[in-house]
Amino acid sequence: MQAIKLQRKYPQVSQEEMFSLIDRFNAITTDTPGRIPKASVIQALQAQGESYDRVRETLKDVSVDASGKVEVEDWVELNVKLKTQQQAVLPTKAGKVTVKGSNANVSHTINEDERSEFTIHINGVLQGDTDIGKRLPIPTDTMQLFDECRDGLILSKLINDSVPDTIDTRVLNVPKSKPLNAFQITENNNIVIMSAKAIGCSVVNIGPQDIADGKEILILGLIWQIIRKGLLSRVDIKFHPELYRLLYEDEKLEDFLKLPPDQILLRWFNYHLKAAGWKRKVNNFSKDVNDGENYTVLLNQLKPDVCSLAPLQTSDLPSRAEQVLQNADAIGCRKYLTAQSLLGGNPKLNLAFVANLFNNYPGLEALTEPPPEPVEDFDAEGEREARVFTLWMNSIGVEPGVYNLFEDVKTGIPIIQAFDKLIPGSVIWRRVNKPSNVPTSPTRTMDEDEEGPLPPQGLSRFKAVENNNYAVELAKANKMHIVGIQGADLRQNAKLAISIARKMNALIFLVPEDIVDVRPRLILTFVGSLMSLKK
């Protein structure tokens, strides 16, 4: 009866073909008879010669119910669509793949090199993991990465690789004899999102269901932020005191320490170019490196006995790009960057490539004596607290990013943006003095090509004080206790930013040491965050 009913709905399928389709459906192994996970459906069709991406993308047009499980009617609809489909499922142009979005009118582009290189990174750092190692390696030439991330386990492990011990893996739901159910997957993905925020990733507009749904553009952007965090974590003078050599004449160490890691990498790159007597400088990770010349000089400066200057004699740019990468391969650093992404000036992959070079071959002579100015760690409670709220402000997506809490909020704009994030519609943006490159409401999407923070452009003291006066006004309007704080005071410290977080944020940003050391104010934020969950 079922076959006859389905044949009436799909008359293009013969009776014999319909019975065959139903038999093939019933032959698929599943814990829920009559309802099959999408991954098992894709695997079954792959075994019949279909491509992973073709099946995956076509499934988006099949009316699968909210459970995400494929029933026999969905199976027939999928096979019919695969048989009658003519055009390419995943249009590709200039190294970018177009994928369907949440509805027929929405599409997104995925950079193939980024997807491939991030997959290679995940395969490498998570190889042998006791919980997910058997799922690796993930193919680098399909969209399977995004399906493997659906249950939150790979993303959780990736976070711990970039920032060790962020997640206590005992809290993760790991499949035993049965696959994880929807509730367990949501729990894992909540851990991913909260933990990503805690290490300073911006996860605006991404929720646990977006990960469970395998939304490519959001997952790829999150993966990049996590990988970036790990790659740049040691671009720090505390780990490399020899970075002191990068200070300009008459530059104070205090000012150097305010630089974000990507700017320190550019400083490091230019230091080596200058040491080589090279005529050029780099100011970005895109057009200043896409001809391969600066990379050739940098690699030669780092390992002159292995990396030659021969690529400079090659006029054909694709051939030169490949020679540059062969030099990098000779010192074990051919990672993240392809010839195509080098020539295209991909800022993410170029940044990752340079960060990996620095982490393996900083090439800076060790200091023979301590720096004239001591390098302070986050030992004092106030400094530790500033670090926590720096991460918090970045997690809610303020732009430009906050790297030094007490300096970067002086214009008042990050604080006002925080209000706009926490209380949408509370800010009247025409009252805010804005540098031309600062958005009125931070909405940069994760698939844009820009890399790193927007370059800061200062406001006059008068304009900045006006902004901070308005921030105080917003705080009072929202019943925040800020007695004795005026706009001019905010230009000198970040008390209001801390008050906003204490008053309105429910996230937990503590690191284990804060609890072990009994940091009272930080423990207060922990307790307050827990209490807010009851609302």
Coordinates of C-alpha atoms in Angstrom, one line a residue, residues 74-290:
D74 CA 11.7 11.8 2.3
W75 CA 13.9 9.1 0.9
V76 CA 11.9 8.7 -2.3
E77 CA 11.7 12.5 -2.7
L78 CA 15.5 12.8 -2.3
N79 CA 16.1 10.1 -4.9
V80 CA 13.7 11.6 -7.3
K81 CA 15.4 15.0 -7.0
L82 CA 18.8 13.5 -7.5
K83 CA 17.7 11.8 -10.6
T84 CA 16.0 14.8 -12.2
Q85 CA 18.5 17.4 -11.1
Q86 CA 20.4 18.9 -14.0
Q87 CA 22.4 21.9 -12.8
A88 CA 25.5 21.8 -10.5
V89 CA 24.5 21.5 -6.9
L90 CA 27.4 23.5 -5.6
P91 CA 28.3 26.3 -8.0
T92 CA 31.9 27.3 -7.7
K93 CA 33.6 30.4 -8.9
A94 CA 37.1 31.8 -8.1
G95 CA 37.6 29.3 -5.3
K96 CA 34.3 30.0 -3.6
V97 CA 31.4 27.6 -3.3
T98 CA 27.9 28.8 -3.1
V99 CA 25.7 26.9 -0.6
K100 CA 22.0 27.2 0.1
G101 CA 21.0 29.1 3.2
S102 CA 18.0 28.8 5.6
N103 CA 15.5 29.3 2.7
A104 CA 15.4 29.4 -1.1
N105 CA 16.2 33.2 -1.2
V106 CA 19.4 33.0 0.9
S107 CA 22.8 31.7 -0.1
H108 CA 26.3 31.9 1.3
T109 CA 29.8 31.6 -0.2
I110 CA 32.4 29.3 1.4
N111 CA 36.0 29.8 0.6
E112 CA 37.3 26.3 -0.5
D113 CA 40.8 26.9 0.7
E114 CA 39.7 28.0 4.1
R115 CA 37.4 25.0 4.5
S116 CA 40.2 22.7 3.3
E117 CA 43.0 24.2 5.4
F118 CA 40.9 24.4 8.6
T119 CA 39.9 20.7 8.1
I120 CA 43.6 19.8 7.7
H121 CA 44.3 21.7 11.0
I122 CA 41.5 19.8 12.8
N123 CA 42.6 16.4 11.5
G124 CA 46.1 17.1 12.7
V125 CA 45.5 18.5 16.2
L126 CA 42.7 16.1 17.1
Q127 CA 44.2 13.0 15.7
G128 CA 44.1 10.2 18.2
D129 CA 41.6 11.8 20.5
T130 CA 39.8 9.2 22.6
D131 CA 36.3 10.5 21.9
I132 CA 36.4 11.7 18.3
G133 CA 39.6 10.3 16.8
K134 CA 37.8 7.5 15.0
R135 CA 35.9 10.1 13.1
L136 CA 39.1 11.5 11.6
P137 CA 40.4 12.3 9.1
I138 CA 37.6 14.4 7.8
P139 CA 37.7 14.7 4.0
T140 CA 39.1 18.0 2.9
D141 CA 37.3 18.2 -0.4
T142 CA 33.7 18.0 0.8
M143 CA 31.3 19.7 3.1
Q144 CA 31.5 16.9 5.6
L145 CA 33.4 19.1 8.1
F146 CA 30.2 21.0 8.9
D147 CA 28.2 17.8 9.5
E148 CA 30.9 16.4 11.8
C149 CA 30.7 19.6 13.9
R150 CA 26.9 19.2 14.5
D151 CA 27.2 17.4 17.9
G152 CA 29.6 20.0 19.3
L153 CA 32.3 17.4 20.2
I154 CA 34.9 18.4 17.5
L155 CA 34.4 22.1 18.3
S156 CA 34.8 21.5 22.0
K157 CA 38.0 19.6 21.4
L158 CA 39.2 22.3 19.1
I159 CA 38.6 25.0 21.8
N160 CA 40.7 23.0 24.3
D161 CA 43.5 22.6 21.7
S162 CA 43.6 26.4 21.2
V163 CA 43.1 27.3 24.9
P164 CA 43.9 24.2 27.0
D165 CA 41.6 23.3 29.8
T166 CA 38.8 25.7 28.8
I167 CA 36.3 22.9 28.9
D168 CA 36.3 20.1 31.4
T169 CA 35.5 17.2 29.0
R170 CA 33.7 15.3 31.7
V171 CA 30.7 17.6 31.1
L172 CA 30.5 16.7 27.4
N173 CA 27.9 14.2 26.1
V174 CA 29.8 11.5 24.2
P175 CA 27.9 8.8 22.3
K176 CA 28.3 5.3 23.7
S177 CA 26.1 2.6 22.3
K178 CA 23.5 5.0 20.8
P179 CA 23.9 8.3 19.0
L180 CA 23.3 11.5 20.9
N181 CA 19.7 12.7 21.1
A182 CA 18.7 16.3 20.2
F183 CA 18.8 17.4 23.9
Q184 CA 22.4 16.1 24.4
I185 CA 23.5 17.8 21.2
T186 CA 22.1 21.1 22.3
E187 CA 23.9 20.8 25.7
N188 CA 27.2 20.2 23.9
N189 CA 26.6 23.1 21.5
N190 CA 25.7 25.4 24.5
I191 CA 29.1 24.5 26.0
V192 CA 30.8 25.3 22.7
I193 CA 29.2 28.8 22.4
M194 CA 29.7 29.7 26.1
S195 CA 33.3 28.5 26.0
A196 CA 34.0 30.3 22.7
K197 CA 32.8 33.5 24.3
A198 CA 34.9 32.9 27.4
I199 CA 38.1 32.8 25.3
G200 CA 37.2 36.0 23.5
C201 CA 35.5 34.8 20.3
S202 CA 32.6 36.8 18.9
V203 CA 29.6 34.5 18.5
V204 CA 27.0 37.1 17.7
N205 CA 24.1 35.6 15.8
I206 CA 25.1 32.0 16.3
G207 CA 23.1 29.6 18.6
P208 CA 23.3 25.9 19.5
Q209 CA 20.7 25.1 16.8
D210 CA 22.8 26.7 14.1
I211 CA 25.6 24.3 14.9
A212 CA 23.3 21.4 15.1
D213 CA 21.9 22.4 11.7
G214 CA 25.4 22.4 10.2
K215 CA 25.1 26.0 9.0
E216 CA 28.3 26.3 7.0
I217 CA 29.1 30.0 7.1
L218 CA 28.6 30.3 10.9
I219 CA 30.5 27.1 11.7
L220 CA 33.4 28.1 9.4
G221 CA 33.6 31.5 11.0
L222 CA 33.6 30.0 14.5
I223 CA 36.3 27.5 13.6
W224 CA 38.5 30.3 12.2
Q225 CA 38.2 32.4 15.4
I226 CA 39.1 29.4 17.6
I227 CA 42.1 28.4 15.4
R228 CA 43.2 32.1 15.3
K229 CA 43.0 32.3 19.1
G230 CA 45.4 29.4 19.4
L231 CA 47.8 30.5 16.7
L232 CA 48.2 34.0 18.2
S233 CA 48.2 32.9 21.9
R234 CA 52.1 32.9 22.1
V235 CA 52.7 36.1 20.1
D236 CA 53.3 37.7 23.4
I237 CA 56.3 39.2 25.1
K238 CA 55.7 37.1 28.2
F239 CA 56.5 34.0 26.1
H240 CA 59.0 35.6 23.8
P241 CA 61.0 38.4 25.7
E242 CA 63.0 38.8 22.6
L243 CA 60.1 40.6 21.1
Y244 CA 61.4 43.6 23.0
R245 CA 63.8 44.0 20.0
L246 CA 60.8 45.0 17.9
L247 CA 60.3 48.3 19.8
Y248 CA 60.9 51.4 17.8
E249 CA 63.4 54.0 18.9
D250 CA 62.0 55.9 21.9
E251 CA 58.9 53.7 22.0
K252 CA 57.8 52.7 25.5
L253 CA 57.2 49.0 26.3
E254 CA 53.9 50.0 27.7
D255 CA 52.8 51.2 24.3
F256 CA 54.1 48.1 22.5
L257 CA 52.1 45.9 24.8
K258 CA 48.9 47.6 23.7
L259 CA 49.3 46.2 20.2
P260 CA 47.1 43.3 19.2
P261 CA 48.9 40.1 18.2
D262 CA 48.3 40.5 14.5
Q263 CA 50.0 44.0 14.6
I264 CA 52.9 42.5 16.5
L265 CA 53.2 39.9 13.7
L266 CA 53.4 42.6 11.1
R267 CA 56.0 44.4 13.2
W268 CA 58.0 41.1 13.4
F269 CA 57.7 40.6 9.6
N270 CA 59.0 44.0 8.9
Y271 CA 61.8 43.7 11.4
H272 CA 63.2 40.7 9.4
L273 CA 62.6 42.5 6.0
K274 CA 64.6 45.5 7.3
A275 CA 67.3 43.2 8.7
A276 CA 67.6 41.6 5.2
G277 CA 68.0 45.1 3.6
W278 CA 64.8 44.6 1.7
K279 CA 63.2 47.7 0.3
R280 CA 59.5 46.8 1.0
K281 CA 57.3 46.7 4.1
V282 CA 54.1 44.8 4.8
N283 CA 51.0 46.6 6.3
N284 CA 48.5 43.8 5.9
F285 CA 48.1 40.1 5.2
S286 CA 46.6 40.5 1.8
K287 CA 47.8 42.7 -1.0
D288 CA 51.3 43.3 0.5
V289 CA 52.1 39.6 0.4
N290 CA 50.3 38.2 -2.6

